[in-house]
Amino acid sequence: MSLQLSQAKIAFVGAGSMAEAIVRGLIQTEVAQPGNIYMMNRSNQDRLAYLRSEYGLNASSDPQTKENYLAGADIVVLCMKPKDVESSFAELRSQLRENQLLVSVIAGLSIAKTEALLDTHMGIVRTMPNTSSTIGLGATGMSFSSNVNETYRGLAIQMFEAVGIVSVVDEDKLEIVTGVSGSGPAYVYYFMEAMTQAGIDGGLSLEDAKQLTLQTVLGAAHMVQHTNEEPAELRRKVTSPNGATAAAIEALDRFQFREGIIQAVNRSAERSKEMGEQIAAASTAGKSV
Ligand SMILES: NC(=O)C1=CN([C@@H]2O[C@H](COP(=O)(O)OP(=O)(O)OC[C@H]3O[C@@H](n4cnc5c(N)ncnc54)[C@H](O)[C@@H]3O)[C@@H](O)[C@H]2O)C=CC1
Ligand SMILES: O=C(O)[C@@H]1CCC=N1
């Protein structure tokens, strides 16, 4: 019988925000057992203690224990920052097996460069998830190397569908996915910060300003989801001719809100590509990024 996700041993190299978001989602949805999850970092013991006590999973920074975690894993998930790729990959190179599945969440790092840096032909799934995976509402873009078999392809999709939605895209689209949904939550939070601030400046209590902002964003997202109407049409329904909303949209247009968002998405995509290229360049030149 082929490997089931509920039985798979999953090792996370890097135990930061993105690794925790995925792990929390997997455990909460009961798609993975805490005992089958292994998390590793470089040295932060407090962080590992928190992860063990919060989720009941295995976590270590001890080199021998990490080697054992990797040796026993069916799926290895790369969750370190781009700047740590070079040093981390130097250790990993001799510890991975061709019959494991490698999942990378590292922004900008191509499958070809991952294969070259790790000197491997193992199946690689390059993903771009987001932190909303924490509560099962993640949005993940995903591409596969040509040698990912059907079982592993299914497992990877199942793993990220457990924590949200998955779009399988051509690899050259993962940068724009980063701009839209990888970085996207930050734009929404930034928007909420500004809206709350304006409410407070206008005399609302902090609590009221926060609640009204939150419910507005939640309600608007649910309206798009449940009515199946386009955002532009829903916006039109709020905007009475010559009314308050029309005046507000004019103000946003004066500040080039739409262009600002488009620029933000494109800059995130470009920066993600740059980070990936810097990793390879620095690695070839033998220096750290
Ligand atoms: N935070 C986000 O919203 C998203 C992040 N990503 C990607 O996820 C990756 C991780 O990002 P974050 O979780 O935000 O970073 P973070 O800084 O919160 O976590 C990075 C972790 O990697 C560990 N680490 C570094 N070197 C290591 C080594 N040699 N061996 C083992 N562990 C090592 C650190 O100790 C830390 O636990 C990045 O490559 C980023 O591009 C992708 C999508 C969204
Ligand atoms: O900011 C970053 O580089 C990562 C990638 C997308 C979200 N966080």
Tab-separated table of C-alpha atoms and ligand atoms in Angstrom:
chain	number	residue	atom	x	y	z
A	1	MET	CA	0.000	0.000	0.000
A	2	SER	CA	1.332	3.467	-0.806
A	3	LEU	CA	2.362	5.890	1.922
A	4	GLN	CA	-0.482	7.796	3.636
A	5	LEU	CA	0.058	11.324	4.944
A	6	SER	CA	-1.263	10.280	8.360
A	7	GLN	CA	1.576	7.730	8.581
A	8	ALA	CA	4.314	9.827	6.935
A	9	LYS	CA	7.233	11.097	8.987
A	10	ILE	CA	7.698	14.778	8.165
A	11	ALA	CA	10.907	16.634	9.076
A	12	PHE	CA	11.011	20.444	9.034
A	13	VAL	CA	14.452	22.030	8.645
A	14	GLY	CA	13.862	25.480	10.118
A	15	ALA	CA	11.363	26.028	12.908
A	16	GLY	CA	10.210	29.597	12.307
A	17	SER	CA	6.879	31.242	11.454
A	18	MET	CA	6.196	29.406	8.203
A	19	ALA	CA	7.121	25.971	9.564
A	20	GLU	CA	4.887	26.524	12.592
A	21	ALA	CA	1.998	27.741	10.406
A	22	ILE	CA	2.094	24.509	8.375
A	23	VAL	CA	2.598	22.271	11.415
A	24	ARG	CA	-0.216	23.845	13.401
A	25	GLY	CA	-2.566	23.414	10.437
A	26	LEU	CA	-1.547	19.780	9.905
A	27	ILE	CA	-2.045	18.924	13.570
A	28	GLN	CA	-5.299	20.841	14.021
A	29	THR	CA	-6.853	19.185	10.991
A	30	GLU	CA	-5.510	15.823	12.248
A	31	VAL	CA	-3.923	15.187	8.878
A	32	ALA	CA	-0.594	14.442	10.591
A	33	GLN	CA	0.204	13.000	13.997
A	34	PRO	CA	2.379	15.189	16.276
A	35	GLY	CA	4.580	12.130	16.938
A	36	ASN	CA	5.390	11.943	13.203
A	37	ILE	CA	6.512	15.572	13.019
A	38	TYR	CA	10.170	16.476	13.559
A	39	MET	CA	11.285	20.110	13.757
A	40	MET	CA	14.867	21.376	13.686
A	41	ASN	CA	16.561	24.702	14.069
A	42	ARG	CA	20.104	25.935	14.546
A	43	SER	CA	20.120	26.731	18.253
A	44	ASN	CA	17.083	28.460	19.787
A	45	GLN	CA	16.163	26.082	22.658
A	46	ASP	CA	13.277	28.216	23.952
A	47	ARG	CA	11.654	28.012	20.559
A	48	LEU	CA	12.029	24.218	20.457
A	49	ALA	CA	10.677	23.858	24.011
A	50	TYR	CA	7.647	25.953	23.032
A	51	LEU	CA	7.012	23.812	19.937
A	52	ARG	CA	7.285	20.574	21.932
A	53	SER	CA	4.930	21.732	24.660
A	54	GLU	CA	2.420	23.465	22.369
A	55	TYR	CA	2.084	20.641	19.814
A	56	GLY	CA	3.569	17.486	21.367
A	57	LEU	CA	5.930	17.073	18.399
A	58	ASN	CA	9.644	16.194	18.264
A	59	ALA	CA	12.072	19.125	18.121
A	60	SER	CA	15.835	19.403	18.391
A	61	SER	CA	18.916	21.379	17.416
A	62	ASP	CA	21.362	18.644	18.415
A	63	PRO	CA	23.343	17.593	15.291
A	64	GLN	CA	23.081	13.828	15.897
A	65	THR	CA	19.356	13.993	16.697
A	66	LYS	CA	18.761	16.117	13.601
A	67	GLU	CA	20.622	13.554	11.514
A	68	ASN	CA	18.383	10.821	12.949
A	69	TYR	CA	15.257	12.884	12.242
A	70	LEU	CA	16.344	13.320	8.626
A	71	ALA	CA	17.304	9.669	8.205
A	72	GLY	CA	13.833	8.542	9.338
A	73	ALA	CA	11.819	11.095	7.364
A	74	ASP	CA	9.608	10.353	4.347
A	75	ILE	CA	9.155	14.061	3.626
A	76	VAL	CA	11.724	16.788	4.343
A	77	VAL	CA	10.439	20.371	4.337
A	78	LEU	CA	12.989	23.158	3.848
A	79	CYS	CA	11.854	26.134	5.945
A	80	MET	CA	14.966	28.228	6.484
A	81	LYS	CA	15.460	31.825	5.311
A	82	PRO	CA	17.175	32.303	1.949
A	83	LYS	CA	20.252	33.718	3.754
A	84	ASP	CA	20.682	30.427	5.655
A	85	VAL	CA	20.336	28.166	2.629
A	86	GLU	CA	24.020	27.883	1.868
A	87	SER	CA	25.174	26.792	5.339
A	88	SER	CA	22.139	24.599	5.877
A	89	PHE	CA	22.414	22.857	2.501
A	90	ALA	CA	26.096	22.094	3.151
A	91	GLU	CA	24.969	19.950	6.114
A	92	LEU	CA	21.919	18.506	4.383
A	93	ARG	CA	23.673	17.412	1.200
A	94	SER	CA	24.987	14.137	2.653
A	95	GLN	CA	21.897	13.480	4.804
A	96	LEU	CA	19.109	13.307	2.216
A	97	ARG	CA	18.045	10.151	0.350
A	98	GLU	CA	16.838	9.956	-3.241
A	99	ASN	CA	13.635	8.147	-2.164
A	100	GLN	CA	12.532	10.947	0.182
A	101	LEU	CA	10.316	13.799	-0.978
A	102	LEU	CA	11.823	17.254	-0.626
A	103	VAL	CA	9.396	20.154	-0.152
A	104	SER	CA	10.795	23.675	-0.263
A	105	VAL	CA	9.015	26.810	0.939
A	106	ILE	CA	12.053	29.021	0.294
A	107	ALA	CA	11.087	32.124	-1.655
A	108	GLY	CA	12.822	32.467	-5.012
A	109	LEU	CA	14.942	29.317	-4.933
A	110	SER	CA	14.329	27.394	-8.154
A	111	ILE	CA	14.023	23.626	-8.364
A	112	ALA	CA	17.089	23.469	-10.652
A	113	LYS	CA	19.205	25.437	-8.149
A	114	THR	CA	17.938	23.349	-5.240
A	115	GLU	CA	18.968	20.200	-7.150
A	116	ALA	CA	22.369	21.683	-7.988
A	117	LEU	CA	23.100	22.997	-4.482
A	118	LEU	CA	22.083	19.720	-2.852
A	119	ASP	CA	23.575	17.621	-5.635
A	120	THR	CA	20.428	15.487	-5.741
A	121	HIS	CA	17.939	13.950	-8.160
A	122	MET	CA	15.284	13.391	-5.497
A	123	GLY	CA	11.732	14.566	-6.220
A	124	ILE	CA	11.328	18.240	-5.297
A	125	VAL	CA	8.135	20.187	-4.659
A	126	ARG	CA	8.661	23.930	-4.687
A	127	THR	CA	5.899	25.743	-2.846
A	128	MET	CA	4.884	29.248	-1.890
A	129	PRO	CA	2.487	29.003	1.067
A	130	ASN	CA	1.370	31.791	3.374
A	131	THR	CA	0.984	32.186	7.123
A	132	SER	CA	-2.819	31.808	7.031
A	133	SER	CA	-2.057	28.059	6.851
A	134	THR	CA	-1.982	28.382	10.657
A	135	ILE	CA	-5.790	28.386	10.717
A	136	GLY	CA	-6.412	26.233	7.664
A	137	LEU	CA	-7.011	29.220	5.372
A	138	GLY	CA	-3.641	29.204	3.622
A	139	ALA	CA	-3.126	29.765	-0.094
A	140	THR	CA	-0.245	27.786	-1.586
A	141	GLY	CA	1.254	27.854	-5.070
A	142	MET	CA	3.080	24.643	-5.969
A	143	SER	CA	5.312	23.228	-8.734
A	144	PHE	CA	6.913	19.799	-9.111
A	145	SER	CA	10.223	18.604	-10.454
A	146	SER	CA	9.795	16.082	-13.278
A	147	ASN	CA	10.814	13.181	-11.029
A	148	VAL	CA	8.122	13.575	-8.335
A	149	ASN	CA	6.089	10.350	-8.551
A	150	GLU	CA	2.281	10.223	-8.340
A	151	THR	CA	2.269	9.136	-4.689
A	152	TYR	CA	4.476	12.011	-3.582
A	153	ARG	CA	2.607	14.470	-5.816
A	154	GLY	CA	-0.631	13.441	-4.101
A	155	LEU	CA	0.924	13.652	-0.639
A	156	ALA	CA	2.289	17.155	-1.255
A	157	ILE	CA	-1.065	18.419	-2.503
A	158	GLN	CA	-2.859	16.738	0.415
A	159	MET	CA	-0.384	18.252	2.890
A	160	PHE	CA	-1.027	21.813	1.754
A	161	GLU	CA	-4.757	21.287	1.094
A	162	ALA	CA	-4.977	20.306	4.764
A	163	VAL	CA	-4.006	23.873	5.579
A	164	GLY	CA	-5.858	25.738	2.835
A	165	ILE	CA	-6.130	25.850	-0.952
A	166	VAL	CA	-3.490	24.773	-3.476
A	167	SER	CA	-2.844	26.086	-6.991
A	168	VAL	CA	-0.474	23.943	-9.052
A	169	VAL	CA	1.311	26.369	-11.388
A	170	ASP	CA	4.274	26.374	-13.771
A	171	GLU	CA	7.407	27.082	-11.810
A	172	ASP	CA	8.001	30.446	-13.481
A	173	LYS	CA	4.702	31.646	-11.960
A	174	LEU	CA	5.786	31.074	-8.351
A	175	GLU	CA	7.319	34.543	-8.081
A	176	ILE	CA	4.043	36.236	-8.914
A	177	VAL	CA	2.299	33.837	-6.511
A	178	THR	CA	4.723	35.152	-3.876
A	179	GLY	CA	3.644	38.710	-4.723
A	180	VAL	CA	-0.070	37.908	-4.578
A	181	SER	CA	-0.585	35.375	-1.786
A	182	GLY	CA	2.813	34.706	-0.144
A	183	SER	CA	3.326	38.324	0.884
A	184	GLY	CA	-0.375	39.178	0.477
A	185	PRO	CA	-1.456	38.808	4.110
A	186	ALA	CA	0.979	41.606	5.008
A	187	TYR	CA	-0.753	44.053	2.642
A	188	VAL	CA	-4.110	43.249	4.220
A	189	TYR	CA	-2.710	43.712	7.737
A	190	TYR	CA	-1.123	47.017	6.677
A	191	PHE	CA	-4.470	48.153	5.273
A	192	MET	CA	-6.153	47.157	8.557
A	193	GLU	CA	-3.562	49.048	10.611
A	194	ALA	CA	-4.269	52.198	8.594
A	195	MET	CA	-8.054	51.815	8.790
A	196	THR	CA	-7.941	51.259	12.559
A	197	GLN	CA	-5.663	54.277	12.984
A	198	ALA	CA	-8.063	56.478	11.016
A	199	GLY	CA	-10.932	55.295	13.231
A	200	ILE	CA	-9.010	56.142	16.399
A	201	ASP	CA	-7.939	59.513	14.986
A	202	GLY	CA	-11.619	60.168	14.251
A	203	GLY	CA	-12.557	59.538	17.906
A	204	LEU	CA	-13.407	55.803	18.107
A	205	SER	CA	-12.104	53.734	20.996
A	206	LEU	CA	-9.246	51.369	20.107
A	207	GLU	CA	-11.549	48.402	20.669
A	208	ASP	CA	-14.322	49.746	18.437
A	209	ALA	CA	-11.883	50.769	15.695
A	210	LYS	CA	-10.296	47.294	15.726
A	211	GLN	CA	-13.619	45.408	15.768
A	212	LEU	CA	-15.189	47.491	13.011
A	213	THR	CA	-12.089	47.124	10.821
A	214	LEU	CA	-11.865	43.369	11.362
A	215	GLN	CA	-15.546	42.727	10.673
A	216	THR	CA	-15.376	44.902	7.566
A	217	VAL	CA	-12.470	42.922	6.104
A	218	LEU	CA	-14.021	39.588	7.098
A	219	GLY	CA	-17.424	40.570	5.732
A	220	ALA	CA	-16.003	41.839	2.445
A	221	ALA	CA	-13.954	38.646	1.886
A	222	HIS	CA	-16.981	36.477	2.694
A	223	MET	CA	-19.154	38.538	0.341
A	224	VAL	CA	-16.749	37.811	-2.526
A	225	GLN	CA	-16.736	34.128	-1.593
A	226	HIS	CA	-20.456	33.631	-0.994
A	227	THR	CA	-22.116	35.880	-3.591
A	228	ASN	CA	-19.795	34.857	-6.451
A	229	GLU	CA	-19.938	38.477	-7.569
A	230	GLU	CA	-16.797	40.204	-8.799
A	231	PRO	CA	-15.124	42.587	-6.314
A	232	ALA	CA	-15.661	45.421	-8.816
A	233	GLU	CA	-19.435	44.754	-8.817
A	234	LEU	CA	-19.599	44.514	-5.022
A	235	ARG	CA	-17.653	47.786	-4.800
A	236	ARG	CA	-20.140	49.425	-7.166
A	237	LYS	CA	-23.004	48.414	-4.823
A	238	VAL	CA	-21.360	50.205	-1.887
A	239	THR	CA	-20.617	53.300	-3.924
A	240	SER	CA	-23.672	55.566	-4.198
A	241	PRO	CA	-23.266	58.194	-6.920
A	242	ASN	CA	-21.703	61.328	-5.476
A	243	GLY	CA	-21.849	59.738	-2.009
A	244	ALA	CA	-19.383	59.122	0.802
A	245	THR	CA	-17.771	56.007	-0.698
A	246	ALA	CA	-17.311	57.705	-4.064
A	247	ALA	CA	-15.447	60.480	-2.260
A	248	ALA	CA	-13.328	57.890	-0.440
A	249	ILE	CA	-12.447	56.032	-3.653
A	250	GLU	CA	-11.471	59.348	-5.244
A	251	ALA	CA	-9.108	59.915	-2.323
A	252	LEU	CA	-7.622	56.436	-2.808
A	253	ASP	CA	-7.201	57.124	-6.518
A	254	ARG	CA	-5.454	60.422	-5.756
A	255	PHE	CA	-2.963	58.382	-3.721
A	256	GLN	CA	-2.744	55.772	-6.497
A	257	PHE	CA	-3.979	52.967	-4.262
A	258	ARG	CA	-4.526	50.530	-7.144
A	259	GLU	CA	-1.129	51.234	-8.694
A	260	GLY	CA	0.463	50.968	-5.250
A	261	ILE	CA	-0.927	47.452	-4.767
A	262	ILE	CA	0.158	46.403	-8.262
A	263	GLN	CA	3.656	47.780	-7.585
A	264	ALA	CA	3.764	45.956	-4.239
A	265	VAL	CA	2.852	42.602	-5.811
A	266	ASN	CA	5.424	43.082	-8.558
A	267	ARG	CA	8.179	44.177	-6.149
A	268	SER	CA	7.582	41.133	-3.963
A	269	ALA	CA	7.837	38.920	-7.062
A	270	GLU	CA	11.037	40.643	-8.214
A	271	ARG	CA	12.596	40.547	-4.750
A	272	SER	CA	11.800	36.880	-4.419
A	273	LYS	CA	13.584	36.181	-7.726
A	274	GLU	CA	16.544	38.323	-6.614
A	275	MET	CA	16.828	36.398	-3.341
A	276	GLY	CA	16.885	33.093	-5.226
A	277	GLU	CA	19.519	34.354	-7.640
A	278	GLN	CA	21.660	35.739	-4.812
A	279	ILE	CA	21.704	32.344	-3.097
A	280	ALA	CA	23.085	30.629	-6.155
A	281	ALA	CA	25.500	33.451	-6.954
A	282	ALA	CA	26.873	33.570	-3.419
A	283	SER	CA	27.117	29.818	-3.326
A	284	THR	CA	29.076	29.675	-6.565
A	285	ALA	CA	31.339	32.424	-5.288
A	286	GLY	CA	31.700	30.586	-1.973
A	287	LYS	CA	30.421	33.432	0.195
A	288	SER	CA	27.357	34.021	2.356
A	289	VAL	CA	24.403	36.217	1.313
B	1	LIG	N1	6.799	33.954	6.646
B	1	LIG	C1	6.064	33.852	5.539
B	1	LIG	O1	4.975	34.432	5.404
B	1	LIG	C2	6.531	32.971	4.413
B	1	LIG	C3	7.817	32.480	4.380
B	1	LIG	N2	8.230	31.695	3.340
B	1	LIG	C4	9.599	31.173	3.304
B	1	LIG	O2	9.749	30.381	4.464
B	1	LIG	C5	11.113	30.381	4.846
B	1	LIG	C6	11.199	30.611	6.343
B	1	LIG	O3	10.611	31.872	6.637
B	1	LIG	P1	10.131	32.222	8.108
B	1	LIG	O4	9.509	31.021	8.730
B	1	LIG	O5	9.360	33.475	7.999
B	1	LIG	O6	11.564	32.483	8.808
B	1	LIG	P2	11.980	32.406	10.351
B	1	LIG	O7	13.165	33.288	10.501
B	1	LIG	O8	10.777	32.619	11.206
B	1	LIG	O9	12.464	30.876	10.516
B	1	LIG	C7	13.630	30.360	9.934
B	1	LIG	C8	14.072	29.158	10.739
B	1	LIG	O10	15.166	28.504	10.095
B	1	LIG	C9	16.077	28.067	11.092
B	1	LIG	N3	17.394	27.779	10.493
B	1	LIG	C10	18.266	28.630	9.943
B	1	LIG	N4	19.382	27.961	9.549
B	1	LIG	C11	19.179	26.655	9.842
B	1	LIG	C12	19.961	25.476	9.716
B	1	LIG	N5	21.170	25.506	9.164
B	1	LIG	N6	19.438	24.290	10.139
B	1	LIG	C13	18.215	24.245	10.699
B	1	LIG	N7	17.442	25.349	10.867
B	1	LIG	C14	17.917	26.528	10.442
B	1	LIG	C15	16.058	29.202	12.096
B	1	LIG	O11	16.605	28.762	13.324
B	1	LIG	C16	14.544	29.475	12.159
B	1	LIG	O12	13.935	28.548	13.032
B	1	LIG	C17	11.828	31.454	4.033
B	1	LIG	O13	12.640	30.836	3.063
B	1	LIG	C18	10.692	32.224	3.374
B	1	LIG	O14	11.046	32.637	2.080
B	1	LIG	C19	7.377	31.312	2.332
B	1	LIG	C20	6.093	31.755	2.341
B	1	LIG	C21	5.570	32.670	3.323
B	2	LIG	O1	8.939	38.083	2.957
B	2	LIG	C1	9.386	37.033	2.480
B	2	LIG	O2	10.472	37.011	1.900
B	2	LIG	C2	8.573	35.762	2.604
B	2	LIG	C3	8.112	35.269	1.275
B	2	LIG	C4	6.636	35.541	1.226
B	2	LIG	C5	6.303	35.939	2.569
B	2	LIG	N1	7.356	36.029	3.321
